[in-house]
CSV table of C-alpha atoms in Angstrom, one decimal:
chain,number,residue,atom,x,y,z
A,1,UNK,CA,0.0,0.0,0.0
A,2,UNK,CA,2.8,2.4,0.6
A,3,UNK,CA,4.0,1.7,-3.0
A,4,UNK,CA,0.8,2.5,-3.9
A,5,UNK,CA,0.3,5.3,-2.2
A,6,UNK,CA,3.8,7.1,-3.7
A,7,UNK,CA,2.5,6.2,-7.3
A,8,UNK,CA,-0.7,8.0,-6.4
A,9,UNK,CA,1.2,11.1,-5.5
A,10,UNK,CA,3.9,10.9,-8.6
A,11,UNK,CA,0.6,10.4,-10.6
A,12,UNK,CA,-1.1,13.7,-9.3
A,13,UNK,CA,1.9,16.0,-9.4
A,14,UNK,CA,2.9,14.3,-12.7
A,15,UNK,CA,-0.1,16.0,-13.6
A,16,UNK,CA,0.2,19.1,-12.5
A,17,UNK,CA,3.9,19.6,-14.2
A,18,UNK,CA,2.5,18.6,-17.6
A,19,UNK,CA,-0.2,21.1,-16.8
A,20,UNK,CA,1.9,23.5,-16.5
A,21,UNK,CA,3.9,22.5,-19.5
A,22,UNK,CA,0.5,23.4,-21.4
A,23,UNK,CA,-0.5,26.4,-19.9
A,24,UNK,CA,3.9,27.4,-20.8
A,25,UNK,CA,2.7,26.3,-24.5
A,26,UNK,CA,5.6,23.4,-24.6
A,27,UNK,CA,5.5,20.4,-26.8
A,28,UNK,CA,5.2,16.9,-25.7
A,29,UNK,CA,8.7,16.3,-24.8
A,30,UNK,CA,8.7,19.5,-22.8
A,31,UNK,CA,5.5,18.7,-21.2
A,32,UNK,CA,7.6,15.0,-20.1
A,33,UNK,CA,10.3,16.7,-18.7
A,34,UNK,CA,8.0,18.9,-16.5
A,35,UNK,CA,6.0,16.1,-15.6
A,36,UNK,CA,8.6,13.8,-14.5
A,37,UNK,CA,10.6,16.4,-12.5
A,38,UNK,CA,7.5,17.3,-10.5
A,39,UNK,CA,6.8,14.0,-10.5
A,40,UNK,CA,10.3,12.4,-9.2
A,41,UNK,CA,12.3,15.6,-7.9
A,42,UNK,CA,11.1,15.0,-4.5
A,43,UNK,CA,11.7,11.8,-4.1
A,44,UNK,CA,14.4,11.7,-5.3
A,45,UNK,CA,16.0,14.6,-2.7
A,46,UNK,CA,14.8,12.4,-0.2
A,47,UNK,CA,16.0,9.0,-0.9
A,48,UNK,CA,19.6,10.8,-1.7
A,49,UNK,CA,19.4,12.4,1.8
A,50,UNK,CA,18.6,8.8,3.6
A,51,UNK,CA,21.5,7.1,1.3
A,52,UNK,CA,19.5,4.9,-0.3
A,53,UNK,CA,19.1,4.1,-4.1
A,54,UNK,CA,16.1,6.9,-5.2
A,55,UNK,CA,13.3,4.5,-6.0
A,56,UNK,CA,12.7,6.0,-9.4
A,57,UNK,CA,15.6,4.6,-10.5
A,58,UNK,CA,14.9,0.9,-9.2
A,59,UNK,CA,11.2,0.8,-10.3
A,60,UNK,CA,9.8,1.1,-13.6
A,61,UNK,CA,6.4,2.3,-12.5
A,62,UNK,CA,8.2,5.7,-10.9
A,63,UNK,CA,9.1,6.7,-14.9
A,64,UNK,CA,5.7,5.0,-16.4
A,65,UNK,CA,3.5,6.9,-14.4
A,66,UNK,CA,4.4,10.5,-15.2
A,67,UNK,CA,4.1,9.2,-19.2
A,68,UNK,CA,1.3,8.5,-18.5
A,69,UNK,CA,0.1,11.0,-17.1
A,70,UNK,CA,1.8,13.2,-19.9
A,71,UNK,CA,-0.4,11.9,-22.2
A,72,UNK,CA,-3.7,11.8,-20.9
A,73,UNK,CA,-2.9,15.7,-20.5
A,74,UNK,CA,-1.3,16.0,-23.9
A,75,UNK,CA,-4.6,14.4,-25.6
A,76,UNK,CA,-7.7,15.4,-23.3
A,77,UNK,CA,-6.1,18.5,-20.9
A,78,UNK,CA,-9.2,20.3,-21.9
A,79,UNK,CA,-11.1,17.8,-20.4
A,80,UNK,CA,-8.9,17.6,-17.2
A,81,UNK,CA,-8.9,21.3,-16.4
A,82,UNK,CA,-13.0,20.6,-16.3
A,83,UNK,CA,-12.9,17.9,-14.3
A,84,UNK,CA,-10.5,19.8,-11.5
A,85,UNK,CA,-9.2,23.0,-11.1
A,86,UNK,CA,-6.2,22.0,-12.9
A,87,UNK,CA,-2.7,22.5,-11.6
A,88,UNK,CA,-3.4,23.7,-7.8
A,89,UNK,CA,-5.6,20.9,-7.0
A,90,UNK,CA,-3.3,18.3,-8.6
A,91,UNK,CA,-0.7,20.2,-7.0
A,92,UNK,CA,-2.4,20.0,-3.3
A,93,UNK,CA,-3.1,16.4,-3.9
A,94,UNK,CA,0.5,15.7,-4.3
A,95,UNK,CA,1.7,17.9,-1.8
A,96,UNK,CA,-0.4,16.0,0.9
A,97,UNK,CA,0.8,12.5,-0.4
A,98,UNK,CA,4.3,13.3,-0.5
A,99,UNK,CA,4.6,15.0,2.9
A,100,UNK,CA,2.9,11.7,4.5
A,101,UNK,CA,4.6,9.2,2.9
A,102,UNK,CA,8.0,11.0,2.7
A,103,UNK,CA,7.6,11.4,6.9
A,104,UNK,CA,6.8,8.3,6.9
A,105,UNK,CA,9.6,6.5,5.6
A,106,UNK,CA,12.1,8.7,7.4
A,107,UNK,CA,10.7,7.5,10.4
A,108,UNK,CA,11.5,4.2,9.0
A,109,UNK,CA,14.7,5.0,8.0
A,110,UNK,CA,15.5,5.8,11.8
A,111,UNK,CA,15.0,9.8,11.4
A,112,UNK,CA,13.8,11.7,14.7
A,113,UNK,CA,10.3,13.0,14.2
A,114,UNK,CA,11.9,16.4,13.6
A,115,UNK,CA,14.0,15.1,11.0
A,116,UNK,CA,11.8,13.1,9.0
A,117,UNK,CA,9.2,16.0,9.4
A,118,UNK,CA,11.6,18.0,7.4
A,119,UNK,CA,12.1,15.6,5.0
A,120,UNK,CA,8.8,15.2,4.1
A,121,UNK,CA,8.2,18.8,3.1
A,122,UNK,CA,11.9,18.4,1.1
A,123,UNK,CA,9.7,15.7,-0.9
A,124,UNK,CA,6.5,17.6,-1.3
A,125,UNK,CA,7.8,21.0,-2.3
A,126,UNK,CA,11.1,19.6,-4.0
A,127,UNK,CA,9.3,18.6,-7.6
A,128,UNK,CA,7.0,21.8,-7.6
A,129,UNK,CA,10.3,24.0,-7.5
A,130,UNK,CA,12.3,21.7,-10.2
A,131,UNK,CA,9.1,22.5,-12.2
A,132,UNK,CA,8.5,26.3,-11.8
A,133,UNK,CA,12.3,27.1,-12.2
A,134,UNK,CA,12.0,24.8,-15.5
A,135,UNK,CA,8.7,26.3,-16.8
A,136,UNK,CA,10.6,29.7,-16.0
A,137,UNK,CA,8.8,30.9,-13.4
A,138,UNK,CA,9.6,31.9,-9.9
A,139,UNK,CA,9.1,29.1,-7.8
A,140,UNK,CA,5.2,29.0,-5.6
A,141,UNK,CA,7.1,28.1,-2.6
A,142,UNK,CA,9.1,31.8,-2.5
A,143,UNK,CA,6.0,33.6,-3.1
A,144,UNK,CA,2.8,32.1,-2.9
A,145,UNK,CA,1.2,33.9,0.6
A,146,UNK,CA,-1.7,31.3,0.2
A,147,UNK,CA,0.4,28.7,2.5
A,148,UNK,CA,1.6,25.9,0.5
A,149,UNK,CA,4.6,25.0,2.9
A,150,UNK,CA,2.2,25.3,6.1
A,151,UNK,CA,0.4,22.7,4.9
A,152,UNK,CA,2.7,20.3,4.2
A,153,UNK,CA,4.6,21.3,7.5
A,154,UNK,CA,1.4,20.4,9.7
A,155,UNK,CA,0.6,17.2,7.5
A,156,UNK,CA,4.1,15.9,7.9
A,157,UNK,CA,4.4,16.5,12.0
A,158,UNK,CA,0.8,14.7,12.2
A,159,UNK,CA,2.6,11.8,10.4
A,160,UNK,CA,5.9,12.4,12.3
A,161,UNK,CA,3.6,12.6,15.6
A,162,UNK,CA,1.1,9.4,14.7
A,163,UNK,CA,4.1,7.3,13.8
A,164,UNK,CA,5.9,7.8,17.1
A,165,UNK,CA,2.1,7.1,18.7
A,166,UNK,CA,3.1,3.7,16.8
A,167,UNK,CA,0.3,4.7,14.5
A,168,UNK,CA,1.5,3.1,10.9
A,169,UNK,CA,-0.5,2.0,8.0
A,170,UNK,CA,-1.9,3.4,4.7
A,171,UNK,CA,-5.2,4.8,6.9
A,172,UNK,CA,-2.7,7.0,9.0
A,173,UNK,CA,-1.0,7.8,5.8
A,174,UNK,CA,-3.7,9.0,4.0
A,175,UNK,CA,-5.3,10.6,7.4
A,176,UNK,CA,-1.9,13.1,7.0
A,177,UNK,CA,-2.0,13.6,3.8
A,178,UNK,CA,-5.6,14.8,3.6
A,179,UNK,CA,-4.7,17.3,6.5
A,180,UNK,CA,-2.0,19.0,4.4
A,181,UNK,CA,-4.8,18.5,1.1
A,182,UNK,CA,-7.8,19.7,2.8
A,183,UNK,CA,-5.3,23.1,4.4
A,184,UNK,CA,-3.8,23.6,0.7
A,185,UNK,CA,-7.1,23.7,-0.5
A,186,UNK,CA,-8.8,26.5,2.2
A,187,UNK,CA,-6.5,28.2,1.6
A,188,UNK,CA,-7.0,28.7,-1.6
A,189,UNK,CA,-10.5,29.0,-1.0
A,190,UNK,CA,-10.5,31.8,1.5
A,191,UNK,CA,-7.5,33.3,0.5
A,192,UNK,CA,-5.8,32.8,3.9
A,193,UNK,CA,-2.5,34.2,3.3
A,194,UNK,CA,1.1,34.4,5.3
A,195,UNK,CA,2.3,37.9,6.5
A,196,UNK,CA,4.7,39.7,4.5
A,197,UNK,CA,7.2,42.2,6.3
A,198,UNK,CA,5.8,45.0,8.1
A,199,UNK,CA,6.0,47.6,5.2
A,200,UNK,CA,6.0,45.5,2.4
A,201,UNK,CA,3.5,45.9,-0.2
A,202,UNK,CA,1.6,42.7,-1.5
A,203,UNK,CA,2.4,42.5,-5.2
A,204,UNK,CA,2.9,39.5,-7.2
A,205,UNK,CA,6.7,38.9,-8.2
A,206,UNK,CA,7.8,39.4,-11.9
């Protein structure tokens, strides 16, 4: 189920890079590359910080599943912008998954709860940077008030938190990576936004 629950999370940001790769007006191949940074880049930080081989490189399903997920967006992205919101739901899905199951195998690993906390928001914000700074834009995480490193800080402490409680499983997996979904998406909903420095005016970067 953990495998399972990692594919689910390359699948959704997967997504969201090839999204983005549309909405930047790239080709196919460009829309790939997009899709399988967002998809892997986190992961991959991750394994390479716990010295282990990065699992993308010792599964075939870790590559497959961003193709995939290239094409359905390369033939019917009208249809999946519909269906969702397009790139910041995708995007919230896989920040949620990520956080949890990156916290989660730290913990495994032997991390401290702080630790592996930490390395579960490396994992979830890792591939969204790779993509922006690819797609040429500056990356969500610098400048985007409407907390999308909160979340995935509060889902990956819940996970950090329930696995010391000796709380393990997909359930308590998924139960943290809806917390850091469900906060992504409020706060996109009702605008709740960070505080810039006093004095600082609120406009949106270049």
């Amino acid at each position: 189920m953990h495998e399972v629950l990692d594919l689910a999370g390359i699948f959704v940001f997967a997504l969201s890079g090839a999204l983005v790769g549309v909405r930047r007006r790239l080709d196919v191949v460009g829309m790939a590359v997009l899709a399988e940074m967002t998809a892997l880049g986190g992961g991959i930080l991750r394994d390479l910080v716990l010295n282990i081989r990065p699992a993308a490189f010792s599964s075939l399903g870790y590559v497959l599943v961003p193709m995939v997920a290239t094409l359905i967006v390369f033939f019917w992205h009208p249809h999946v912008q519909r269906v969702m919101p397009a790139v910041d739901v995708f995007d919230a899905a896989g920040l949620g998954l990520f956080c949890a199951v990156g916290t989660e195998k730290a913990m495994s690993y032997g991390l401290s709860p702080l630790h592996a906390a930490l390395l579960g928001i490396t994992s979830a914000v890792g591939g969204g940077v790779l993509r922006d700074i690819l797609a040429g834009q500056i990356p969500s995480l610098l400048y985007d008030r409407q907390l999308y490193a909160v979340p995935a800080m509060l889902g990956s402490a819940l996970m950090a938190l329930l696995y010391t409680l000796d709380l393990h499983g997909w359930p308590t997996t998924l139960a943290a990576a809806m917390l850091a979904f469900g906060l992504r998406i409020a706060a996109m909903r009702l605008r709740l936004r960070a505080p810039l420095a006093r004095g600082v005016t609120s406009e949106q970067p270049k």
